[in-house]
Coordinates of C-alpha atoms and ligand atoms in Angstrom, one line a residue:
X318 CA 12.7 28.6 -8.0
X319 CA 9.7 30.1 -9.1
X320 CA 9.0 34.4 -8.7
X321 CA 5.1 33.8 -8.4
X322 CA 2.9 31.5 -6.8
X323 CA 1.2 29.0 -8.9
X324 CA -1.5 27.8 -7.2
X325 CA -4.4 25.1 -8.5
X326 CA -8.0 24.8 -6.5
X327 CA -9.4 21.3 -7.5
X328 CA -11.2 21.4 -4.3
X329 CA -13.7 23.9 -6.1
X330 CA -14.2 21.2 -8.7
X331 CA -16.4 19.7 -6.1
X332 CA -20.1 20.8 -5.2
X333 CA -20.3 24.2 -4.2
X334 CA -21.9 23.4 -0.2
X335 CA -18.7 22.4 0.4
X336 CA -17.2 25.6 0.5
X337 CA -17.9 29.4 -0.2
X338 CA -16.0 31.8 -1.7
X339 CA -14.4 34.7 0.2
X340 CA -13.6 38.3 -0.6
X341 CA -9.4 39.5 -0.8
X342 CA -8.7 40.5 2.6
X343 CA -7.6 44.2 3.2
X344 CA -4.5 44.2 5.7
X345 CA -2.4 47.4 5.0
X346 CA -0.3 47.3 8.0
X347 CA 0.4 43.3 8.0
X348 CA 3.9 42.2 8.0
X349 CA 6.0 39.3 8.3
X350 CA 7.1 38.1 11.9
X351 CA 8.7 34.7 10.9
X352 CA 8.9 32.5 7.8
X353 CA 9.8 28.8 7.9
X354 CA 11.9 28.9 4.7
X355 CA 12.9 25.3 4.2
X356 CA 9.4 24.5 4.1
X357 CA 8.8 27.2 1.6
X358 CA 11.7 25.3 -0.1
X359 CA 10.1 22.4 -0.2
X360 CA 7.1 24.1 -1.5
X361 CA 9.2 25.4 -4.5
X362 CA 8.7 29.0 -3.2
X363 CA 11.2 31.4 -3.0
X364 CA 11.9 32.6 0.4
X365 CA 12.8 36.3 -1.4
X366 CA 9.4 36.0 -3.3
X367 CA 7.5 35.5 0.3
X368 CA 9.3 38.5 2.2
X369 CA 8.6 40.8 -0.8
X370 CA 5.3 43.0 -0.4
X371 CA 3.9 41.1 -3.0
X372 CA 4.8 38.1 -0.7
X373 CA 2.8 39.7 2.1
X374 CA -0.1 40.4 -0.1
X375 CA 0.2 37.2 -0.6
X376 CA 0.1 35.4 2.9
X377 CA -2.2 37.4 4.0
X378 CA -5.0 36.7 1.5
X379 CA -4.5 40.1 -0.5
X380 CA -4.2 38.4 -3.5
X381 CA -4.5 38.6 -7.3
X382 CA -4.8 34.9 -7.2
X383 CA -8.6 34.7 -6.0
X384 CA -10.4 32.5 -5.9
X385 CA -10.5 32.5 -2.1
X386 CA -12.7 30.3 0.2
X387 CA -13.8 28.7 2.8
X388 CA -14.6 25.5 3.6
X389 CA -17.5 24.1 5.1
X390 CA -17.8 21.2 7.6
X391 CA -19.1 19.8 10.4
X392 CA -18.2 17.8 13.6
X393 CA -18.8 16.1 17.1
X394 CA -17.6 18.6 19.2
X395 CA -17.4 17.0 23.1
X396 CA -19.6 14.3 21.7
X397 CA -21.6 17.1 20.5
X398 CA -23.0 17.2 16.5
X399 CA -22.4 20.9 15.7
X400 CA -22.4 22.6 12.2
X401 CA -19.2 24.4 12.2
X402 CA -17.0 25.3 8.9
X403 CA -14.1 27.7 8.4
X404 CA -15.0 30.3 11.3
X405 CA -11.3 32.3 10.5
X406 CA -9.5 30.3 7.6
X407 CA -9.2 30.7 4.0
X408 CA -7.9 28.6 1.6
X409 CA -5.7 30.5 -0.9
X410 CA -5.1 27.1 -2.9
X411 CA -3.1 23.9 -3.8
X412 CA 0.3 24.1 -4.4
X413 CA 2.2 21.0 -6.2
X414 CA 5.2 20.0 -6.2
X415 CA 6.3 17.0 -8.0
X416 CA 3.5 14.3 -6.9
X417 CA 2.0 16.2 -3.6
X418 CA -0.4 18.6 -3.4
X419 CA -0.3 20.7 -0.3
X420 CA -3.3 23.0 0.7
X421 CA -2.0 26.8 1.4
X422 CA -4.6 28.1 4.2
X423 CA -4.5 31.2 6.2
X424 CA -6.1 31.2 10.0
X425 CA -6.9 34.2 11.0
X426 CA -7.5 36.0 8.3
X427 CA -11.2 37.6 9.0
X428 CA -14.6 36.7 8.9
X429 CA -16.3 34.1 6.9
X430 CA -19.9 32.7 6.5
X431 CA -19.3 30.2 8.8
X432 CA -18.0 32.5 11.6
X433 CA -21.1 32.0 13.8
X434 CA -20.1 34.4 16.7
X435 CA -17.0 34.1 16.3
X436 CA -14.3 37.5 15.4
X437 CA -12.6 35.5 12.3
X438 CA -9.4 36.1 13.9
X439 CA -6.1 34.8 15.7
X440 CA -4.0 36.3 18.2
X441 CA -0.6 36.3 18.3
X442 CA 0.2 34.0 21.1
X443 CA -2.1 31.2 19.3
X444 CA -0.6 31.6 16.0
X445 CA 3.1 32.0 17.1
X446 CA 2.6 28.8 19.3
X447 CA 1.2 26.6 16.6
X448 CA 4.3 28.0 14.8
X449 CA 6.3 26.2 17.3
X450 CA 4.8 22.9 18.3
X451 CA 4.1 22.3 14.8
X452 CA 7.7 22.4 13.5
X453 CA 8.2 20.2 17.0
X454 CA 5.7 17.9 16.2
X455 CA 7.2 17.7 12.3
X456 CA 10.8 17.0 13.6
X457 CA 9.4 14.8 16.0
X458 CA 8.8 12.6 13.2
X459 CA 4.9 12.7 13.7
X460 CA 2.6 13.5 10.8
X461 CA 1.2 16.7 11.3
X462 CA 0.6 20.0 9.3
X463 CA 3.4 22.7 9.2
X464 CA 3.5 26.3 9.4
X465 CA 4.8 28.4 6.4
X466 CA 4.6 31.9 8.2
X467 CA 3.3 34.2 10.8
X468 CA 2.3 37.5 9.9
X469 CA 0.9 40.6 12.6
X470 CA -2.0 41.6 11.4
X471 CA -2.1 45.5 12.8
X472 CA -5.5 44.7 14.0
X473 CA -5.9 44.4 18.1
X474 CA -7.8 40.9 18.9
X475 CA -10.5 41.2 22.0
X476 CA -10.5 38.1 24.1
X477 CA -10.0 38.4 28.0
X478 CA -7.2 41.2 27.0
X479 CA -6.2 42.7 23.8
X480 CA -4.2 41.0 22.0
X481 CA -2.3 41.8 18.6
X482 CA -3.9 39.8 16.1
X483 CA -1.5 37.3 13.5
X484 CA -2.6 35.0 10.8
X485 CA -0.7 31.4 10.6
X486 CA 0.2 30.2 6.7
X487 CA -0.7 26.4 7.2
X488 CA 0.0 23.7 5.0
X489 CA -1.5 20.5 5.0
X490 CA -2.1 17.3 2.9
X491 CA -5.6 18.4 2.5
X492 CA -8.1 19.9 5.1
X493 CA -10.6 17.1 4.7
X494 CA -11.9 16.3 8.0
X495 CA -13.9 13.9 10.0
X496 CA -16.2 16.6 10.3
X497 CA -16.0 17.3 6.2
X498 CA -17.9 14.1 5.5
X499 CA -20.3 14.2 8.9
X500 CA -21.3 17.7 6.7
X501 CA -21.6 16.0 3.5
X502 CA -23.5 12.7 5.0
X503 CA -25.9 15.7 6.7
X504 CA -27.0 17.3 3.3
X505 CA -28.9 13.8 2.2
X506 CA -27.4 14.4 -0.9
X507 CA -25.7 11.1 -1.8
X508 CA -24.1 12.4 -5.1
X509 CA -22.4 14.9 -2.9
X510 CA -21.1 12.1 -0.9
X511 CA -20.1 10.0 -3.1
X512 CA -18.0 13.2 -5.2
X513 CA -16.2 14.0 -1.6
X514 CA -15.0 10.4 -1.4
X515 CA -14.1 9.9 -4.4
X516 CA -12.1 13.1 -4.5
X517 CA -10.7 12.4 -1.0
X518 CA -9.4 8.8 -2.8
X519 CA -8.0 10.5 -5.7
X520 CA -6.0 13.0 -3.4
X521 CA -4.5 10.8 -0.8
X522 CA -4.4 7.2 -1.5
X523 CA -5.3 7.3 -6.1
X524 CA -4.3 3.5 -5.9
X525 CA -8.0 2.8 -4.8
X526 CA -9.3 4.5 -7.4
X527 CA -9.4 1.3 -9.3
X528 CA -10.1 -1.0 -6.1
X529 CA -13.9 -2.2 -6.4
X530 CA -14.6 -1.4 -2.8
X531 CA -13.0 1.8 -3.1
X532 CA -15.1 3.6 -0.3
X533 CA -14.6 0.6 2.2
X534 CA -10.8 0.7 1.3
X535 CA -10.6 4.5 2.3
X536 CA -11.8 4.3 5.5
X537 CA -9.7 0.9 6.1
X538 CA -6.9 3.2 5.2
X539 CA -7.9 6.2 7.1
X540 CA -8.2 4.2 10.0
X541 CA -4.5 2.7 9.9
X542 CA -3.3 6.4 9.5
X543 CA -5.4 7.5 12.7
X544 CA -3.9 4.5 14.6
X545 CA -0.5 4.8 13.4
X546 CA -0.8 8.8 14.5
X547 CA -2.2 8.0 17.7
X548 CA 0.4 5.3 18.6
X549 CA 3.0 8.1 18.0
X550 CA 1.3 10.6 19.8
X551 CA 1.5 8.5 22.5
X552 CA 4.8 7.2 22.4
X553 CA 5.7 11.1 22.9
X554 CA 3.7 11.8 25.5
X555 CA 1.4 14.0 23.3
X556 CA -1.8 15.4 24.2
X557 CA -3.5 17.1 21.8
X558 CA -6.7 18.4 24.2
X559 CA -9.2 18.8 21.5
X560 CA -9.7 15.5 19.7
X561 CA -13.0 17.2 18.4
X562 CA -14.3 15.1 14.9
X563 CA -13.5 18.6 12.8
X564 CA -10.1 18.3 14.3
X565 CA -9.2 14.9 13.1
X566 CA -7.6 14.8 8.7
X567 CA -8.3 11.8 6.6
X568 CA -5.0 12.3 5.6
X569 CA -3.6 11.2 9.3
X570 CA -1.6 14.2 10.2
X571 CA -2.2 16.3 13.1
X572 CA -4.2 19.4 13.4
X573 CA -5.2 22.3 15.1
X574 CA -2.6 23.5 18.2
X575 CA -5.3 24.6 20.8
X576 CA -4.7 23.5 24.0
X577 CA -2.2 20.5 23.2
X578 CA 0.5 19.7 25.3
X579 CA 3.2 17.4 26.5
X580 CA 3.3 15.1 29.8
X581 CA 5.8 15.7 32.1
X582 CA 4.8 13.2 34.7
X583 CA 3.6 10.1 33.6
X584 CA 0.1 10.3 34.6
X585 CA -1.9 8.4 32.0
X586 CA -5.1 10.1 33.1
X587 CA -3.4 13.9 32.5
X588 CA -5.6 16.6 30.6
X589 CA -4.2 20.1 30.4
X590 CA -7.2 21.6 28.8
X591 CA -9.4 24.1 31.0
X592 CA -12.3 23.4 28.9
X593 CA -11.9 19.5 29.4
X594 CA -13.4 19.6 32.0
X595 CA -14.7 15.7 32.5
X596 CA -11.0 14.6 30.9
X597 CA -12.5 13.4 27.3
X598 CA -9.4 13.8 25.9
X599 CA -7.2 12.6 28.5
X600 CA -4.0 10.9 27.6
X601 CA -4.9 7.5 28.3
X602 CA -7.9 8.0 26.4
X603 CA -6.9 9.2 23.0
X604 CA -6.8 6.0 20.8
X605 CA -10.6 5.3 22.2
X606 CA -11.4 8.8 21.2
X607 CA -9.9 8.0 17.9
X608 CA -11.6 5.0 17.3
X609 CA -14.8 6.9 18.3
X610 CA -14.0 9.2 16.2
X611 CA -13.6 6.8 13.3
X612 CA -17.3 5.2 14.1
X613 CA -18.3 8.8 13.6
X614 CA -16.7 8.7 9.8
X615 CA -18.0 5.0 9.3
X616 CA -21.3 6.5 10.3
X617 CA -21.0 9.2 7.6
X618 CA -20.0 6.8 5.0
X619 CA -23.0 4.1 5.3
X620 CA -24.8 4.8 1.7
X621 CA -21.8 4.7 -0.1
X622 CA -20.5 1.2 1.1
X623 CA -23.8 -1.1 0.3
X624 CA -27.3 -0.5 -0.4
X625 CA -28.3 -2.8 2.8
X626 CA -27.8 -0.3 5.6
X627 CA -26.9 -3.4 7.6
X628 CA -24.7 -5.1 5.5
X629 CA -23.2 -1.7 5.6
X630 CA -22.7 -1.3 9.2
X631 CA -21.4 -4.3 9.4
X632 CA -18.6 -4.1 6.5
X633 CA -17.6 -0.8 8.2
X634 CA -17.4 -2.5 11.6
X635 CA -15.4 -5.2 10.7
X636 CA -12.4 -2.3 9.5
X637 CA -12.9 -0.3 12.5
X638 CA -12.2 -3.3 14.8
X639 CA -8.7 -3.3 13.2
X640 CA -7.9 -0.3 14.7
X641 CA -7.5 -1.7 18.0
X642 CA -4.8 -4.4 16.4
X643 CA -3.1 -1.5 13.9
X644 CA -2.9 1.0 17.1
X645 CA -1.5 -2.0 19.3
X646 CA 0.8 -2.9 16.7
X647 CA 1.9 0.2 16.2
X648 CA 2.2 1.4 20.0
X649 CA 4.0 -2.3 20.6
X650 CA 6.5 -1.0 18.4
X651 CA 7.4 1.8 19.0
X652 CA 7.4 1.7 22.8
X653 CA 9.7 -1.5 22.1
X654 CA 12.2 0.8 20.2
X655 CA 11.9 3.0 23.5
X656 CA 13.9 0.6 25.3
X657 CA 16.2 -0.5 22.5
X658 CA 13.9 -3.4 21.2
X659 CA 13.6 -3.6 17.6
X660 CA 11.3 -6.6 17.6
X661 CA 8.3 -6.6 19.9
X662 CA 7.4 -9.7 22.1
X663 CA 5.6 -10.8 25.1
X664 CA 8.6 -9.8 27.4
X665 CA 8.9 -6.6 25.9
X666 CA 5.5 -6.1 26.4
X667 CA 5.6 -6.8 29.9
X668 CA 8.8 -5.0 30.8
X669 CA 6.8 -1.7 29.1
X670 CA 4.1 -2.4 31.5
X671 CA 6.1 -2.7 34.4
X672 CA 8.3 0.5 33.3
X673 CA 5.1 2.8 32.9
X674 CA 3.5 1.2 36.3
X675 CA 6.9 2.3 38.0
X676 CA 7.4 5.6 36.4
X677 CA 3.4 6.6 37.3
X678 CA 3.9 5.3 41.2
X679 CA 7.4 7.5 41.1
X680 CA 5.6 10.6 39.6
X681 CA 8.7 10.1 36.7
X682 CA 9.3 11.8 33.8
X683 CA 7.7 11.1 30.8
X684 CA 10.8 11.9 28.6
X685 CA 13.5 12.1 30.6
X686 CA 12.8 8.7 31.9
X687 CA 13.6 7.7 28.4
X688 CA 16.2 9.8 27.6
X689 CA 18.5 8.3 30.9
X690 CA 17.7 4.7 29.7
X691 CA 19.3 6.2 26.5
X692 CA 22.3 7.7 27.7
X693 CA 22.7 4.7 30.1
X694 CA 22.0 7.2 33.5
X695 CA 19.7 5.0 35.4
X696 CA 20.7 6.4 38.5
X697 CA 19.1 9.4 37.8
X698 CA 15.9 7.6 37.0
X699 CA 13.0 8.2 39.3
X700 CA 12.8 4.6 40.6
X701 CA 16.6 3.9 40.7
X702 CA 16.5 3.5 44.4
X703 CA 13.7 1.3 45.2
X704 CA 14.1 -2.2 45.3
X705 CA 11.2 -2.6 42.4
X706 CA 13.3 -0.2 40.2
X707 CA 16.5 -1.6 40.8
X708 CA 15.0 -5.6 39.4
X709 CA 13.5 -3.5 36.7
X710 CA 16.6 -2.4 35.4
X711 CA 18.4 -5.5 35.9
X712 CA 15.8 -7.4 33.6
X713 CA 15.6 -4.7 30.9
X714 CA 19.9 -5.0 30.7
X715 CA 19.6 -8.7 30.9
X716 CA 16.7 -8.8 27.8
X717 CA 19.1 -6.3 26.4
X718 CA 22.2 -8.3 26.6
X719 CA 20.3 -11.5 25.1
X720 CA 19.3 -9.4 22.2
X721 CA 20.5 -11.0 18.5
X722 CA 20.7 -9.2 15.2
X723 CA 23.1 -6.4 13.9
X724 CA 21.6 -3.4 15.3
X725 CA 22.7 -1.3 18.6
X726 CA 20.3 -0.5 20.9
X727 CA 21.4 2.4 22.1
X728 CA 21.2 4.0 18.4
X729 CA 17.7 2.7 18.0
X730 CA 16.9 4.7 21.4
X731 CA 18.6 7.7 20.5
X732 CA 16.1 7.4 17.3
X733 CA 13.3 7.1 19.2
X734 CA 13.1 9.0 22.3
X735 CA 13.9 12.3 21.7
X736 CA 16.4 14.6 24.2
X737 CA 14.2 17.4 24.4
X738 CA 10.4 18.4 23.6
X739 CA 8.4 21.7 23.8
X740 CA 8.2 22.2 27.4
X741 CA 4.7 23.3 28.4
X742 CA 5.8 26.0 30.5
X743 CA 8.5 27.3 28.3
X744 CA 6.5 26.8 25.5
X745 CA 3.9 29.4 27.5
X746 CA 7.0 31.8 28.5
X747 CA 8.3 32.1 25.0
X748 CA 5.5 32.8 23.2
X749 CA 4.2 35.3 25.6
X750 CA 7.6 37.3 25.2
X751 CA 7.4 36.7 21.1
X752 CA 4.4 37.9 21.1
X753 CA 5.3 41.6 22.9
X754 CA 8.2 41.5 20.6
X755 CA 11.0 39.8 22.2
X756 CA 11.5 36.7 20.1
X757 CA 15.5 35.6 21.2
X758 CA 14.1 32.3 23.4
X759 CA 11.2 31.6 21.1
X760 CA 13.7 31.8 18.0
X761 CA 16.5 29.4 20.4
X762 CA 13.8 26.7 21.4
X763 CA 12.4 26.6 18.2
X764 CA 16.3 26.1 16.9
X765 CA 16.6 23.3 19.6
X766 CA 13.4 21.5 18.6
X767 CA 14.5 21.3 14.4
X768 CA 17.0 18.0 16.5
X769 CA 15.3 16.8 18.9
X770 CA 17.0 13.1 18.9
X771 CA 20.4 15.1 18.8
X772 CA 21.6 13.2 21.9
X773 CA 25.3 14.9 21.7
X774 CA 23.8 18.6 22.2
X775 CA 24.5 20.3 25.4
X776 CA 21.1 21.8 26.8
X777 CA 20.6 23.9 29.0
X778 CA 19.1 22.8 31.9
X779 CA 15.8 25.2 31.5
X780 CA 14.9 23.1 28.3
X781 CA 14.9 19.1 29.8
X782 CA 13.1 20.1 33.2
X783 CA 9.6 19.2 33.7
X784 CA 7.6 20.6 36.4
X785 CA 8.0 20.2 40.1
X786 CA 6.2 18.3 41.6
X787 CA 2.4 19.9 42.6
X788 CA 2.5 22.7 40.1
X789 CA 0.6 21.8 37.7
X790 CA -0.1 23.1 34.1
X791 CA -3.2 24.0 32.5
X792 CA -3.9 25.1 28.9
X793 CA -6.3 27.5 28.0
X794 CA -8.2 27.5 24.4
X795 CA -6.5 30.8 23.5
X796 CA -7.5 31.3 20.1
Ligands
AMP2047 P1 -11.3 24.7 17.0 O1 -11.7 24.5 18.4 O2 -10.1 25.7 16.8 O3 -11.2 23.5 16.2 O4 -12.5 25.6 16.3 C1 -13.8 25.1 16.2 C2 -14.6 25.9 15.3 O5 -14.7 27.3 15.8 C3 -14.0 26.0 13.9 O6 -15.1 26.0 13.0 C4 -13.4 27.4 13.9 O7 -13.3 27.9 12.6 C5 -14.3 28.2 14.8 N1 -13.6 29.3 15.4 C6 -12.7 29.3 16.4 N2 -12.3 30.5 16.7 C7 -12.9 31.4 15.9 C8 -13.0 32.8 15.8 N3 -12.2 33.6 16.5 N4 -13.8 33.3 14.9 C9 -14.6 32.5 14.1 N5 -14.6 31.2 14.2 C10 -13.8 30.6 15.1
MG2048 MG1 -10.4 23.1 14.4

């Protein structure tokens, strides 16, 4: 284990409009409310190094390993082109460890030139809950970025009450964005363009380094990541609320925790968001936002694919229209494996259909409808007593029975539907006591959620119930 940090900041390699360097920040008070020490594990950090003061100094951007910055970016925010940028993140580096690179980023950490109005900082009930649904979302088995640490500022936060402000250590594959090549594209300056892509290729996919439509074959492969993401989103009844273009990583995991949260109903046309107001980013339509989303990157990438802006277009068009197959694909599969299908086909397609069209007119469950298909309680399942219910289950257990091949579907359910997820009111509870101090349930759900396909655990009853019917739950962009 190393003492010290070794960090390396290729990023700054590149053009310097894609970024601007920051001051050391000056927290004397901060100090260390939790650490996620396996990840610092697999970062090669020792836990002992990050609880030390230098450690603090460390995570909190009080460092003697400058340079510092922050990165500039664009996005389509509501369908919106804004300039936006870093408004309250720094970059403290790259950290490597054996072939991955990881970027080390503070939110929250102050000021930057890309601030606009905006205070630079975090409060603690934002930070400690993308602490949580992150490390859900990572034992979920859904690409996303983690959360190294939380650490209380000793600064009080203004928003509608005062809050005490925190800064979230997060780790990602990179920070490249949608929004990071929208910027680029804006500047006119196609050398700048070109040096992003090319540096996005070497950092996530250096195979296509050598292909000879290199820019063509990123975006065919950022566009099977987005689709395989969204087809597990979706599988999990994920809703991330704020499927903004600056929100969205070439490198297909999720980011940014605003107001993201987890059907309990199934109600395809759910948004929790307050700010959503027209249900953009509903749950039904999050792989057309994604594909939208794409067109927004395919957009930003025309002068690099041909010097015939048409022949362009139409070379990016033709990869974006796979998305629709790679997302089907992918949702077809995994929704198979739901009901303890390991090879998608027309019928399991249809008996899908028929189970989500029964679970929306029965106001059922999201996961627990899964979880008692699992465990074999269908009499607990929403629709067990109506006559529609009763021949769906019968034709799922006969498609079952007829099933060939050596695998048992009731392992490959247990794999794939998880016994418990982040419950949005619980999540809300928690964090609100964590953040006045009292972390004992935020420290057991967070426990819980490191096994969430552990089928065997007893839970308590407070962790597997959604919401009763006609309260409702909203999420508000509490940053
Ligand atoms: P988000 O909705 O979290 O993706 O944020 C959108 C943009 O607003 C990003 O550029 C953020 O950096 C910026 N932003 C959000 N909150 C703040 C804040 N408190 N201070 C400065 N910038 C912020
Ligand atoms: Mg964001």
């Amino acid at each position: 284990m190393n003492k010290t940090l070794e960090l390396e900041h290729t990023y700054l390699e590149l053009p310097s409009d894609l970024y601007s360097f920051l001051d050391e920040s000056t927290y004397k008070h901060a100090e260390l409310v939790r650490l996620n020490r396996e990840l610092a594990s697999e970062l090669n950090v020792s836990p002992e190094y990050l609880t030390s003061d230098d450690g603090i100094r460390f995570l909190t951007g009080q460092t003697a390993h400058a340079p510092l910055f922050a990165q500039a970016y664009a996005g389509h925010q509501y369908g919106y082109f804004t300039m936006l940028g870093d408004g309250r993140a720094m970059v403290l580096g790259e950290r490597v460890v054996g072939d991955r690179r990881y970027d080390l980023q503070l939110k929250g950490s102050g000021k930057t030139p890309y601030s606009r109005r905006g205070d630079g900082k975090a409060t603690m009930e934002s930070v400690l809950r993308e602490y949580l649904i992150s490390a859900a979302m990572h034992h979920l088995g859904v690409p996303t970025t983690r959360s190294l640490a939380v650490l209380k500022t000793g600064e009080r936060v203004l928003r509608e009450d005062i809050h005490d402000g925190a800064i979230l250590v997060r780790v990602a594959q990179s920070h490249i964005r949608i929004g990071t090549f929208e910027y680029a594209r804006g500047r006119g300056d196609l050398d700048l363009l070109r040096q992003l892509a090319d540096y996005t290729i070497q950092r996530h996919v250096p195979a296509l380094m050598e292909d000879n439509d290199k820019y063509l074959a990123l975006f065919r492969e950022v566009v099977r990541r987005q689709a395989e993401l969204i087809a597990k989103w979706q599988s999990l009844g994920f809703v991330h609320g704020v499927m903004n273009t600056d929100n969205m990583l070439l490198s297909g995991e999720t980011i940014d925790y605003g107001p993201c949260a987890f059907l309990d109903a199934y109600a395809p046309k759910t948004s929790f968001s307050s700010i959503d107001r027209n249900g953009r980013y509903a749950y039904f339509r999050q792989p057309f936002i994604a594909s939208w989303n794409l067109s927004r990157l395919a957009g930003a990438l025309v002068p690099l694919i041909h010097e015939s802006e048409t022949l362009a277009v139409q070379l990016l068009n033709k990869e974006l229209e796979l998305f629709a197959t790679y997302y089907q694909t992918a949702y077809d599969r995994r929704m198979a494996y739901k009901i303890g299908i390991v090879e998608p086909s027309v019928t399991s397609r249809q008996l899908i259909e028929d189970l989500l069209e029964l679970m929306e007119a029965t106001n059922a469950d999201f996961t627990n409808t899964f979880r008692h298909l699992t465990n074999g309680t269908t009499s607990a399942l929403a629709f067990a007593d109506s006559q529609a219910g009763r021949t769906w289950i019968k034709t799922w257990q006969h498609h079952l029975s007829t099933q060939t091949g050596h695998y048992d579907p009731t392992q490959l359910m247990r794999q794939h539907n998880p016994a418990i997820i982040p419950r949005n009111q619980l999540v809300d509870a928690v964090v609100k006591e964590a953040a006045k101090g009292d972390m004992k349930r935020f420290d057991a759900l967070y426990d819980l959620l490191k096994t969430p396909y552990d089928h065997n655990r007893i839970y308590d009853m407070q962790y597997l119930e959604p919401l009763r019917p006609g309260e409702s739950f909203v999420t508000y962009c509490g940053t």
